[in-house]
Structure formats: structure tokens, C-alpha cells
Amino acid sequence: MKFYSTNNKTNKVSFKEALMQGLPLDNGLYMPVSIPDQSKLVKGISTLNIKDISYVIAKSFLDEEFKNSDIEEIIDYSITFDSPLVNIYGNIHILELFHGPTLAFKDFGARFMARTMEKVVSNNNKELNILVATSGDTGSAVANGFYNVEGINVIILYPSKKVSKIQEKQLTTLGKNIHALEVDGSFDQCQSLVKKAFLDLQLTKKINLSSANSINIGRLIPQSFYYFNAFSKLKDKNDVIISVPSGNFGNITAGLLSKMMGLPIKKFIASTNANKAVPDFIKNGFYKPCQTIQTISNAMDVGNPSNIKRIINLYDKIDLLKEDMLSWSFSDNDTINTIKMILKKYKYLLEPHGAVGLLGLENYTKNLSKHSGIFLGTAHPSKFLDVIEPEINQKVEMPERLKNILDKEKQSIKMKNNYTEFSNYLLENFI
Ligand SMILES: *Cc1c(COP(=O)(O)O)cnc(C)c1O
């Protein structure tokens, strides 16, 4: 399978190039030149587990460039946890995507990307060094995804004292090939240091640098696996509606791709918080980026979602898009009330992102007599203790693997917001 840039359909590259490059030079995003037909997979899906399903889908994108045994290994190493479909009430289910090492759905994408990159580098004799600036969650999913991956180092830059205690532990306690730099500055300054390094020819001549940003095609493909897997577990497979709490719109793009591959989903709902560039686009027919607004579902605080380029690229006309996807925005107040109500009535604890997803689903299905509804649970509630605990007046249970991290010792390298210091560090450690 080849991949083209959304800015220029004639600019085609292999999967490996798209993976290692991340972004096309023309500033578009990579998309597959054709969409594999998975209707055969759908027919027999009820007997398959998530690894079987993932293998079939991955193969349809990767088989020209990877051996079958390599694809099997990539799936084996990256899909190491389940994603249960849990009934909340009536026909409404949550797809729990937070059972991975960093308790968020980003683990799927990060782990698959890491293992595919590992296969690519294993044929080179030079180590690859991945630079990531993070304000918290993306960094920990990437760090965990690459942990123990042969031939790849990860260097994470995070703003000192500006990430939560749990996030900092997740970034700084892995060790081995994961290196955490604690920068005396802001997230934007961390990002500038990384950008400068990529443009520094003196440095890139000597060190093999790469990025692992969230719009890498290697993170998008694996996100389709769990849509198929959720469908396979549904008892009632008619009129399936899926609501996706959306920020940068990568997750829902993978959902729309799954539908185009043949997964029979009637409608996708892109549920957002107050950042409503996409709901406004669906309503008004033209796309306009917004200023980012801070909310309690902060992983979705995105004013100008990158993946909207991919979605517009998939649909020629907005009317066609509207047949597959609707989008609404919900307030923090509604989000909190939903968390409280669902806990009280059904004894299930949501976190803010999942709650936004449920709001979107309920908004669509309230007038439907027949449907099967799924919303995506994108993170574990314990990642958002500070928001949830004061509202529900009780403690949120923390999973064992998160508790264990809190006992580990932080290992970071302190650094000023100074490019010379940063590049010297790279030259001294990673040549
Ligand atoms: C990243 C993230 C989202 C948003 O996903 P997109 O693919 O960017 O739309 C939603 N919830 C959580 C918990 C996240 O970490």
C-alpha cells in the first residue's frame, strides 16, 4: 500500500517512508491511496479475537513491505491488553480503551508505531533517536510504547513543574532506552528546542533523529482495530451508533476509515467539549479554526484539530460527511452532571472524556427506538482524580500498575531552556 499527502495526491510514498517521515514535506498528512475492503473479515468476525482482527487489518496496509511473521510479531508486541465492551444501561455500551500501560487509548497507536519502527530500524546499523516534547499524556504513551524497543532511544522533553505528579512519574521512571529531560521552561519552549534540533544540520549529520507525533500514519492504522473488535462483541449488530470523544480527531478518523473498509456502522458522533471547530463546521458548512478553550476534558482542548484535513480528504462534500458523522459540543457542567448521574444510577464511574462521548451518543439516540450504542472510554478515571473526586465526594480507585509507578524514583536530567545545552547533551550521549 502506498500513501499520499492530503496536500498533493501525486506525492506518494511507501508505508515505511510515511512512518519514518511522520509528516510530508508539503505540510499535508499521509493517507492510504486505497481503502482495503474488509467485508470478508466482518462476516466471520464473531469468532475472532482482537489479535486476529488486528493482524488481518494490519496486513492489508503493510503486506508489501513486511513479512507475515513480522506483522504477527508487531501485533503480538503491541496489542497486549484487551478492550472490553461494558454495558451501562439499555443498549448503551462503553468501549474501555484504557487497559494499556498508560491507561489511555493512545497506547494502541503508540505501541504499534513503536514496533513497526523497530522492524524498520532493525535493518539499519544506526540507532534511531526519537525526540518528543510533551505537556503530559502523549509523552507517556510514546515513552511506554518504545520502552525496551531495540535500536531506538526516546528523549522526552517536558516542562518542569508543569505536568501532574502522576504524569511526571510515568515519564521519568522507565529508564533503559527512555530519557527524560526536565526543562526549566514551558511546553512551547520544549517544542521549540525539538524543532530547532530537527533543523540543525550540524546535529542531524551526526545523529539519526526522528519524531513520533500524533498524526503519524503508524498511529492511525491500529486505531481501527478496536472498532472492528467492539463490533464483533456486540450482541445486537443492527443500527450501530458510535460516539467518539474527540480532540485532534485522529480516533474518529480511524473510525470513519473502518466504516469505509466495510464495518457496518450506521453513524459516528464526534463529541467535543467547548472546543467546537468541527461541530461548527458540520453546522455551517465551512471550517474555521478556533482559539483553544481550557476544559475539564483537557486532552480534547484543541482549537484546530490536525486530522480534519484527513476527514475533509475522505469526503468530497460535506453532505456526504454528514451521512457518516455528526458532531456536537458539550459543556463542562453537562459533563460533570453526567459523571454524577451515571455513578448514582448505574454504579459506573466515568471520567470527563468518556462522559462527553456518552452525552453525544444520548443526544443522537434519545429519539431512536432501535439502535446499538457504543461510546469510547478513552482514559481511566484515576487519571483525572483532581476533577472527579471533589464532585463525587469519594475516592477514585487507582489501578495497581499506576500505584506501583508512584513508588518508583524519578530519574530526569535537568536542563535550562537553552539550545546549546540541549544539542551538547544529544551529541555527548547519542552519537
Ligand atoms: C487524546 C485523547 C482524546 C482525543 O483523541 P483524538 O484522537 O485527538 O480526537 C480523548 N480522550 C483522551 C483521554 C485522550 O487522551
Short mmCIF file of C-alpha atoms and ligand atoms in Angstrom, two decimals:
data_model
loop_
_atom_site.label_atom_id
_atom_site.label_comp_id
_atom_site.label_asym_id
_atom_site.label_seq_id
_atom_site.Cartn_x
_atom_site.Cartn_y
_atom_site.Cartn_z
CA MET A 1 0.00 0.00 0.00
CA LYS A 2 1.22 3.48 -0.87
CA PHE A 3 0.35 6.65 0.98
CA TYR A 4 -0.27 10.12 -0.44
CA SER A 5 -0.20 13.57 1.07
CA THR A 6 -3.55 15.31 1.60
CA ASN A 7 -1.95 18.41 0.01
CA ASN A 8 -0.82 16.63 -3.13
CA LYS A 9 -2.22 13.31 -4.27
CA THR A 10 0.71 12.70 -6.62
CA ASN A 11 3.18 12.80 -3.74
CA LYS A 12 3.18 9.06 -2.92
CA VAL A 13 5.45 7.17 -0.53
CA SER A 14 5.70 3.67 0.93
CA PHE A 15 4.35 2.85 4.39
CA LYS A 16 7.88 2.77 5.76
CA GLU A 17 8.63 6.23 4.42
CA ALA A 18 5.36 7.65 5.72
CA LEU A 19 6.05 6.05 9.10
CA MET A 20 9.61 7.29 9.45
CA GLN A 21 8.95 10.72 8.00
CA GLY A 22 5.78 11.40 10.02
CA LEU A 23 4.74 14.47 8.07
CA PRO A 24 5.01 15.02 4.31
CA LEU A 25 7.25 17.97 3.43
CA ASP A 26 4.30 19.78 1.82
CA ASN A 27 2.67 20.01 5.27
CA GLY A 28 -0.24 17.68 4.45
CA LEU A 29 -0.96 14.40 6.20
CA TYR A 30 -0.44 10.90 4.86
CA MET A 31 -3.44 8.83 3.75
CA PRO A 32 -3.65 5.37 2.14
CA VAL A 33 -4.12 5.51 -1.67
CA SER A 34 -6.91 2.95 -1.41
CA ILE A 35 -9.09 1.64 1.38
CA PRO A 36 -8.88 -2.13 1.86
CA ASP A 37 -12.18 -3.99 1.63
CA GLN A 38 -12.68 -5.89 4.90
CA SER A 39 -16.21 -7.15 4.33
CA LYS A 40 -14.94 -10.74 4.47
CA LEU A 41 -13.37 -10.06 7.86
CA VAL A 42 -16.69 -8.61 9.05
CA LYS A 43 -18.63 -11.73 8.02
CA GLY A 44 -16.65 -14.07 10.22
CA ILE A 45 -15.78 -11.55 12.91
CA SER A 46 -17.71 -13.01 15.86
CA THR A 47 -15.28 -15.91 16.17
CA LEU A 48 -12.13 -13.75 16.12
CA ASN A 49 -10.22 -12.11 18.96
CA ILE A 50 -8.60 -8.69 18.84
CA LYS A 51 -5.20 -10.05 17.75
CA ASP A 52 -6.70 -12.00 14.82
CA ILE A 53 -8.66 -8.94 13.73
CA SER A 54 -5.67 -6.62 14.10
CA TYR A 55 -3.49 -8.94 12.06
CA VAL A 56 -5.89 -9.02 9.11
CA ILE A 57 -6.25 -5.23 9.03
CA ALA A 58 -2.53 -4.53 9.55
CA LYS A 59 -1.66 -6.97 6.78
CA SER A 60 -3.89 -5.16 4.30
CA PHE A 61 -1.81 -1.99 4.77
CA LEU A 62 1.66 -3.45 5.39
CA ASP A 63 1.97 -6.68 3.43
CA GLU A 64 4.01 -5.31 0.53
CA GLU A 65 6.75 -4.18 2.89
CA PHE A 66 6.73 -6.56 5.85
CA LYS A 67 6.91 -10.33 6.12
CA ASN A 68 3.82 -12.00 7.58
CA SER A 69 5.88 -13.16 10.55
CA ASP A 70 6.97 -9.55 11.18
CA ILE A 71 3.36 -8.32 11.09
CA GLU A 72 2.44 -11.08 13.54
CA GLU A 73 5.23 -10.01 15.87
CA ILE A 74 4.24 -6.35 15.64
CA ILE A 75 0.67 -7.24 16.67
CA ASP A 76 1.85 -9.62 19.39
CA TYR A 77 4.06 -6.99 20.99
CA SER A 78 1.72 -4.04 20.61
CA ILE A 79 -1.78 -5.40 21.32
CA THR A 80 -1.06 -6.84 24.75
CA PHE A 81 -4.22 -5.80 26.56
CA ASP A 82 -7.93 -6.15 25.97
CA SER A 83 -10.58 -3.52 25.30
CA PRO A 84 -13.78 -4.76 26.97
CA LEU A 85 -17.21 -3.63 25.85
CA VAL A 86 -19.22 -2.92 29.01
CA ASN A 87 -22.96 -2.40 29.10
CA ILE A 88 -24.01 0.70 31.05
CA TYR A 89 -27.79 0.60 30.55
CA GLY A 90 -30.25 -0.42 27.84
CA ASN A 91 -28.42 -0.60 24.52
CA ILE A 92 -25.65 1.76 25.63
CA HIS A 93 -22.10 0.37 26.00
CA ILE A 94 -18.71 1.83 26.81
CA LEU A 95 -15.70 0.52 24.92
CA GLU A 96 -12.98 0.63 27.57
CA LEU A 97 -9.78 1.55 25.77
CA PHE A 98 -7.81 2.33 28.92
CA HIS A 99 -6.33 -1.02 29.93
CA GLY A 100 -2.91 -0.33 28.42
CA PRO A 101 0.23 0.71 30.34
CA THR A 102 -0.58 4.44 30.45
CA LEU A 103 -4.33 3.96 30.93
CA ALA A 104 -5.38 5.77 27.75
CA PHE A 105 -6.35 4.72 24.24
CA LYS A 106 -3.18 6.38 22.90
CA ASP A 107 -1.33 3.22 24.00
CA PHE A 108 -2.75 1.39 20.96
CA GLY A 109 -1.30 3.84 18.45
CA ALA A 110 1.98 4.46 20.24
CA ARG A 111 2.81 0.77 20.72
CA PHE A 112 2.02 -0.21 17.15
CA MET A 113 4.04 2.70 15.78
CA ALA A 114 6.99 1.79 18.01
CA ARG A 115 7.03 -1.86 16.94
CA THR A 116 6.72 -1.06 13.23
CA MET A 117 9.59 1.42 13.57
CA GLU A 118 11.61 -1.24 15.38
CA LYS A 119 11.25 -3.53 12.35
CA VAL A 120 12.40 -0.75 10.05
CA VAL A 121 15.46 0.17 12.13
CA SER A 122 16.50 -3.40 12.75
CA ASN A 123 17.69 -3.43 9.14
CA ASN A 124 19.89 -0.38 9.71
CA ASN A 125 23.01 -0.34 11.82
CA LYS A 126 22.46 3.16 13.17
CA GLU A 127 20.34 3.79 16.23
CA LEU A 128 17.29 5.98 15.89
CA ASN A 129 16.65 8.77 18.39
CA ILE A 130 13.12 9.99 18.83
CA LEU A 131 12.61 13.48 20.23
CA VAL A 132 9.27 14.24 21.89
CA ALA A 133 8.11 17.40 23.60
CA THR A 134 5.15 16.72 25.86
CA SER A 135 2.76 18.55 28.12
CA GLY A 136 1.91 15.22 29.74
CA ASP A 137 -0.05 12.36 28.26
CA THR A 138 1.28 11.93 24.73
CA GLY A 139 4.81 11.67 26.06
CA SER A 140 3.98 8.86 28.44
CA ALA A 141 2.14 6.80 25.81
CA VAL A 142 5.06 7.24 23.40
CA ALA A 143 7.65 6.51 26.08
CA ASN A 144 5.84 3.34 27.09
CA GLY A 145 5.33 2.29 23.50
CA PHE A 146 9.06 2.47 22.79
CA TYR A 147 10.20 1.09 26.13
CA ASN A 148 12.64 -1.78 25.51
CA VAL A 149 12.36 -1.41 21.73
CA GLU A 150 15.69 -2.40 20.14
CA GLY A 151 17.72 0.23 18.32
CA ILE A 152 15.57 3.20 19.33
CA ASN A 153 16.14 5.79 22.05
CA VAL A 154 13.43 8.18 23.17
CA ILE A 155 14.33 11.60 24.51
CA ILE A 156 11.37 13.31 26.16
CA LEU A 157 11.37 17.00 26.95
CA TYR A 158 8.80 18.11 29.50
CA PRO A 159 8.25 21.43 31.27
CA SER A 160 9.50 21.23 34.86
CA LYS A 161 6.70 21.54 37.46
CA LYS A 162 4.05 21.89 34.74
CA VAL A 163 2.94 18.27 34.43
CA SER A 164 0.97 16.38 37.09
CA LYS A 165 2.80 14.21 39.62
CA ILE A 166 1.47 11.01 38.07
CA GLN A 167 2.39 12.14 34.58
CA GLU A 168 5.90 13.03 35.68
CA LYS A 169 6.37 9.59 37.24
CA GLN A 170 5.13 7.96 34.05
CA LEU A 171 7.73 9.88 32.06
CA THR A 172 10.70 9.56 34.38
CA THR A 173 10.62 6.10 35.93
CA LEU A 174 11.02 3.83 32.91
CA GLY A 175 14.78 4.07 32.39
CA LYS A 176 16.66 1.93 29.83
CA ASN A 177 16.14 3.50 26.39
CA ILE A 178 13.80 6.22 27.67
CA HIS A 179 15.48 9.50 28.69
CA ALA A 180 13.55 12.30 30.37
CA LEU A 181 14.75 15.89 30.16
CA GLU A 182 13.18 18.21 32.70
CA VAL A 183 13.28 21.61 31.06
CA ASP A 184 13.16 24.80 33.06
CA GLY A 185 10.55 26.39 30.79
CA SER A 186 7.14 25.96 29.19
CA PHE A 187 5.76 23.25 26.90
CA ASP A 188 6.10 25.62 23.92
CA GLN A 189 9.77 26.13 24.77
CA CYS A 190 10.28 22.35 24.89
CA GLN A 191 8.67 22.13 21.48
CA SER A 192 10.92 24.90 20.11
CA LEU A 193 14.03 23.05 21.30
CA VAL A 194 12.88 19.94 19.46
CA LYS A 195 12.06 21.86 16.28
CA LYS A 196 15.44 23.58 16.36
CA ALA A 197 17.20 20.24 16.65
CA PHE A 198 15.45 18.90 13.54
CA LEU A 199 16.57 21.96 11.57
CA ASP A 200 20.16 21.83 12.88
CA LEU A 201 22.15 20.28 10.02
CA GLN A 202 25.34 20.07 12.08
CA LEU A 203 23.44 17.87 14.51
CA THR A 204 21.38 15.78 12.09
CA LYS A 205 24.54 14.96 10.09
CA LYS A 206 25.84 13.15 13.16
CA ILE A 207 22.70 11.83 14.87
CA ASN A 208 19.78 9.94 13.40
CA LEU A 209 16.73 11.90 14.64
CA SER A 210 13.03 11.24 14.22
CA SER A 211 9.72 12.32 15.73
CA ALA A 212 6.68 10.38 16.88
CA ASN A 213 3.94 12.92 16.53
CA SER A 214 0.28 12.12 16.92
CA ILE A 215 -0.57 12.41 13.24
CA ASN A 216 1.84 9.67 12.18
CA ILE A 217 0.03 7.16 9.96
CA GLY A 218 1.56 4.43 12.12
CA ARG A 219 -0.65 5.61 14.96
CA LEU A 220 -3.81 5.92 12.89
CA ILE A 221 -3.99 2.41 11.41
CA PRO A 222 -4.03 0.50 14.75
CA GLN A 223 -6.87 2.67 15.99
CA SER A 224 -9.17 0.91 13.54
CA PHE A 225 -8.52 -2.45 15.24
CA TYR A 226 -10.72 -1.74 18.24
CA TYR A 227 -13.70 -0.55 16.23
CA PHE A 228 -13.83 -3.92 14.49
CA ASN A 229 -13.24 -5.70 17.78
CA ALA A 230 -16.05 -3.78 19.51
CA PHE A 231 -18.42 -4.63 16.67
CA SER A 232 -17.52 -8.32 16.98
CA LYS A 233 -18.54 -8.30 20.65
CA LEU A 234 -21.88 -6.55 20.19
CA LYS A 235 -24.88 -8.85 20.58
CA ASP A 236 -27.19 -6.68 18.51
CA LYS A 237 -25.25 -5.68 15.41
CA ASN A 238 -28.06 -3.65 13.76
CA ASP A 239 -28.12 0.15 13.65
CA VAL A 240 -24.81 0.60 15.42
CA ILE A 241 -24.04 4.17 16.53
CA ILE A 242 -20.55 5.02 17.85
CA SER A 243 -19.71 8.22 19.70
CA VAL A 244 -16.07 9.27 19.91
CA PRO A 245 -14.87 11.93 22.36
CA SER A 246 -12.71 13.99 20.01
CA GLY A 247 -9.88 16.49 20.27
CA ASN A 248 -7.40 16.18 17.44
CA PHE A 249 -9.87 13.87 15.62
CA GLY A 250 -7.41 11.02 14.99
CA ASN A 251 -9.53 8.46 16.80
CA ILE A 252 -12.71 9.23 14.86
CA THR A 253 -10.76 9.36 11.56
CA ALA A 254 -9.81 5.73 12.22
CA GLY A 255 -13.49 5.01 12.87
CA LEU A 256 -14.57 6.57 9.57
CA LEU A 257 -11.85 4.60 7.78
CA SER A 258 -13.17 1.42 9.43
CA LYS A 259 -16.64 2.17 8.09
CA MET A 260 -15.19 2.65 4.62
CA MET A 261 -13.37 -0.68 4.98
CA GLY A 262 -16.79 -2.29 5.38
CA LEU A 263 -17.56 -2.16 9.11
CA PRO A 264 -21.35 -1.67 9.25
CA ILE A 265 -21.63 1.37 11.49
CA LYS A 266 -24.72 3.48 10.88
CA LYS A 267 -23.39 6.75 12.24
CA PHE A 268 -20.40 8.22 14.04
CA ILE A 269 -20.85 11.05 16.51
CA ALA A 270 -17.85 13.31 17.09
CA SER A 271 -18.45 14.58 20.63
CA THR A 272 -16.41 17.56 21.74
CA ASN A 273 -16.08 19.82 24.75
CA ALA A 274 -16.31 23.62 24.33
CA ASN A 275 -13.70 23.43 21.55
CA LYS A 276 -16.19 23.24 18.74
CA ALA A 277 -14.44 23.96 15.44
CA VAL A 278 -15.79 20.69 14.00
CA PRO A 279 -19.38 20.91 15.33
CA ASP A 280 -19.45 24.43 13.81
CA PHE A 281 -18.08 23.06 10.54
CA ILE A 282 -20.84 20.45 10.36
CA LYS A 283 -23.44 23.10 11.18
CA ASN A 284 -22.23 25.94 8.95
CA GLY A 285 -20.59 24.05 6.10
CA PHE A 286 -17.22 25.77 6.30
CA TYR A 287 -14.23 25.05 8.50
CA LYS A 288 -12.70 27.72 10.70
CA PRO A 289 -10.10 27.04 13.44
CA CYS A 290 -10.93 28.39 16.92
CA GLN A 291 -8.89 29.64 19.86
CA THR A 292 -8.27 26.76 22.27
CA ILE A 293 -10.51 26.82 25.35
CA GLN A 294 -9.49 25.11 28.60
CA THR A 295 -11.93 22.49 29.88
CA ILE A 296 -12.02 19.59 32.34
CA SER A 297 -11.64 17.12 29.45
CA ASN A 298 -8.27 18.66 28.71
CA ALA A 299 -6.91 16.00 26.33
CA MET A 300 -9.54 17.32 23.91
CA ASP A 301 -8.69 21.01 24.26
CA VAL A 302 -7.80 21.52 20.61
CA GLY A 303 -8.91 24.59 18.68
CA ASN A 304 -7.65 23.48 15.29
CA PRO A 305 -7.72 19.66 15.05
CA SER A 306 -5.00 18.36 12.68
CA ASN A 307 -6.97 15.38 11.43
CA ILE A 308 -9.78 17.49 9.99
CA LYS A 309 -7.57 17.56 6.87
CA ARG A 310 -7.85 13.81 6.64
CA ILE A 311 -11.63 13.82 7.17
CA ILE A 312 -12.21 16.51 4.51
CA ASN A 313 -9.99 14.48 2.23
CA LEU A 314 -12.09 11.34 2.72
CA TYR A 315 -15.36 13.05 1.77
CA ASP A 316 -15.87 15.14 -1.34
CA LYS A 317 -18.87 17.00 0.01
CA ILE A 318 -20.00 17.97 3.46
CA ASP A 319 -23.39 16.32 2.82
CA LEU A 320 -21.63 13.00 2.31
CA LEU A 321 -19.68 13.53 5.50
CA LYS A 322 -22.89 14.30 7.40
CA GLU A 323 -24.33 10.95 6.36
CA ASP A 324 -21.49 9.26 8.25
CA MET A 325 -20.64 11.74 11.00
CA LEU A 326 -22.47 14.28 13.14
CA SER A 327 -20.80 16.44 15.75
CA TRP A 328 -21.90 18.27 18.88
CA SER A 329 -20.20 20.18 21.66
CA PHE A 330 -20.94 19.80 25.39
CA SER A 331 -20.18 22.00 28.41
CA ASP A 332 -18.13 21.10 31.50
CA ASN A 333 -21.30 21.43 33.52
CA ASP A 334 -23.14 18.78 31.48
CA THR A 335 -20.04 16.60 31.66
CA ILE A 336 -19.89 16.72 35.47
CA ASN A 337 -23.63 16.09 35.77
CA THR A 338 -23.34 13.04 33.53
CA ILE A 339 -20.48 11.61 35.61
CA LYS A 340 -22.55 12.06 38.79
CA MET A 341 -25.78 10.74 37.31
CA ILE A 342 -24.23 7.59 35.78
CA LEU A 343 -22.42 6.82 39.04
CA LYS A 344 -25.59 7.23 41.07
CA LYS A 345 -27.93 5.34 38.75
CA TYR A 346 -25.67 2.63 37.30
CA LYS A 347 -22.67 2.49 39.68
CA TYR A 348 -20.26 3.11 36.81
CA LEU A 349 -17.59 5.80 37.17
CA LEU A 350 -16.88 7.78 34.01
CA GLU A 351 -14.08 10.31 33.52
CA PRO A 352 -14.66 13.62 31.69
CA HIS A 353 -13.69 12.48 28.14
CA GLY A 354 -15.86 9.37 28.20
CA ALA A 355 -18.71 11.41 29.70
CA VAL A 356 -18.57 13.80 26.71
CA GLY A 357 -18.76 10.72 24.49
CA LEU A 358 -21.86 9.46 26.29
CA LEU A 359 -23.52 12.89 26.01
CA GLY A 360 -23.08 12.80 22.23
CA LEU A 361 -24.44 9.27 22.00
CA GLU A 362 -27.51 10.09 24.12
CA ASN A 363 -28.15 13.23 22.10
CA TYR A 364 -28.41 11.14 18.95
CA THR A 365 -30.18 8.05 20.25
CA LYS A 366 -32.81 9.66 22.52
CA ASN A 367 -35.42 9.64 19.73
CA LEU A 368 -34.47 6.27 18.28
CA SER A 369 -36.37 3.17 19.24
CA LYS A 370 -33.85 0.74 17.79
CA HIS A 371 -30.11 1.09 17.94
CA SER A 372 -26.96 -0.35 19.46
CA GLY A 373 -24.89 2.41 21.01
CA ILE A 374 -21.19 2.49 21.84
CA PHE A 375 -19.14 5.36 23.22
CA LEU A 376 -15.39 5.22 23.64
CA GLY A 377 -13.85 5.31 27.11
CA THR A 378 -10.55 6.94 26.21
CA ALA A 379 -8.91 7.11 29.66
CA HIS A 380 -9.14 5.55 33.12
CA PRO A 381 -10.91 7.74 35.73
CA SER A 382 -7.87 7.67 38.02
CA LYS A 383 -6.03 9.86 35.50
CA PHE A 384 -8.45 12.66 36.35
CA LEU A 385 -8.68 12.36 40.15
CA ASP A 386 -8.46 16.12 40.75
CA VAL A 387 -11.54 16.79 38.63
CA ILE A 388 -13.64 13.82 39.69
CA GLU A 389 -13.05 13.33 43.42
CA PRO A 390 -14.37 16.69 44.65
CA GLU A 391 -17.55 16.20 42.59
CA ILE A 392 -18.44 12.69 43.68
CA ASN A 393 -17.21 13.01 47.28
CA GLN A 394 -15.43 9.70 47.21
CA LYS A 395 -12.01 8.29 46.41
CA VAL A 396 -11.26 7.02 42.92
CA GLU A 397 -9.64 3.60 42.92
CA MET A 398 -6.21 3.56 41.31
CA PRO A 399 -5.16 0.52 39.27
CA GLU A 400 -2.18 -1.44 40.68
CA ARG A 401 0.17 -0.53 37.84
CA LEU A 402 -0.34 3.17 38.46
CA LYS A 403 0.23 2.78 42.22
CA ASN A 404 3.48 0.95 41.51
CA ILE A 405 4.75 3.82 39.40
CA LEU A 406 4.16 6.29 42.23
CA ASP A 407 6.63 4.37 44.41
CA LYS A 408 9.39 4.44 41.83
CA GLU A 409 12.14 7.01 41.84
CA LYS A 410 12.12 9.85 39.35
CA GLN A 411 15.14 9.95 37.04
CA SER A 412 15.38 13.11 34.99
CA ILE A 413 18.11 15.30 33.59
CA LYS A 414 17.57 18.93 34.48
CA MET A 415 18.12 21.35 31.64
CA LYS A 416 17.79 25.08 31.04
CA ASN A 417 15.74 26.33 28.12
CA ASN A 418 18.96 26.64 26.14
CA TYR A 419 19.56 25.14 22.74
CA THR A 420 23.35 24.79 23.07
CA GLU A 421 22.94 22.83 26.28
CA PHE A 422 20.34 20.57 24.62
CA SER A 423 22.37 19.89 21.46
CA ASN A 424 25.50 19.20 23.51
CA TYR A 425 23.56 16.70 25.56
CA LEU A 426 22.45 14.93 22.37
CA LEU A 427 25.96 14.94 20.89
CA GLU A 428 27.52 13.61 24.07
CA ASN A 429 25.02 10.81 24.54
CA PHE A 430 23.60 9.65 21.23
CA ILE A 431 26.30 9.57 18.54
C1 LIG B 1 -6.06 12.22 23.04
C2 LIG B 1 -7.31 11.99 23.81
C3 LIG B 1 -8.59 12.21 23.26
C4 LIG B 1 -8.78 12.79 21.88
O1 LIG B 1 -8.46 11.91 20.86
P1 LIG B 1 -8.23 12.45 19.37
O2 LIG B 1 -7.80 11.28 18.59
O3 LIG B 1 -7.16 13.50 19.49
O4 LIG B 1 -9.53 13.03 18.93
C5 LIG B 1 -9.71 11.90 24.01
N1 LIG B 1 -9.59 11.43 25.28
C6 LIG B 1 -8.39 11.21 25.85
C7 LIG B 1 -8.33 10.72 27.25
C8 LIG B 1 -7.20 11.49 25.15
O5 LIG B 1 -6.01 11.28 25.74
#
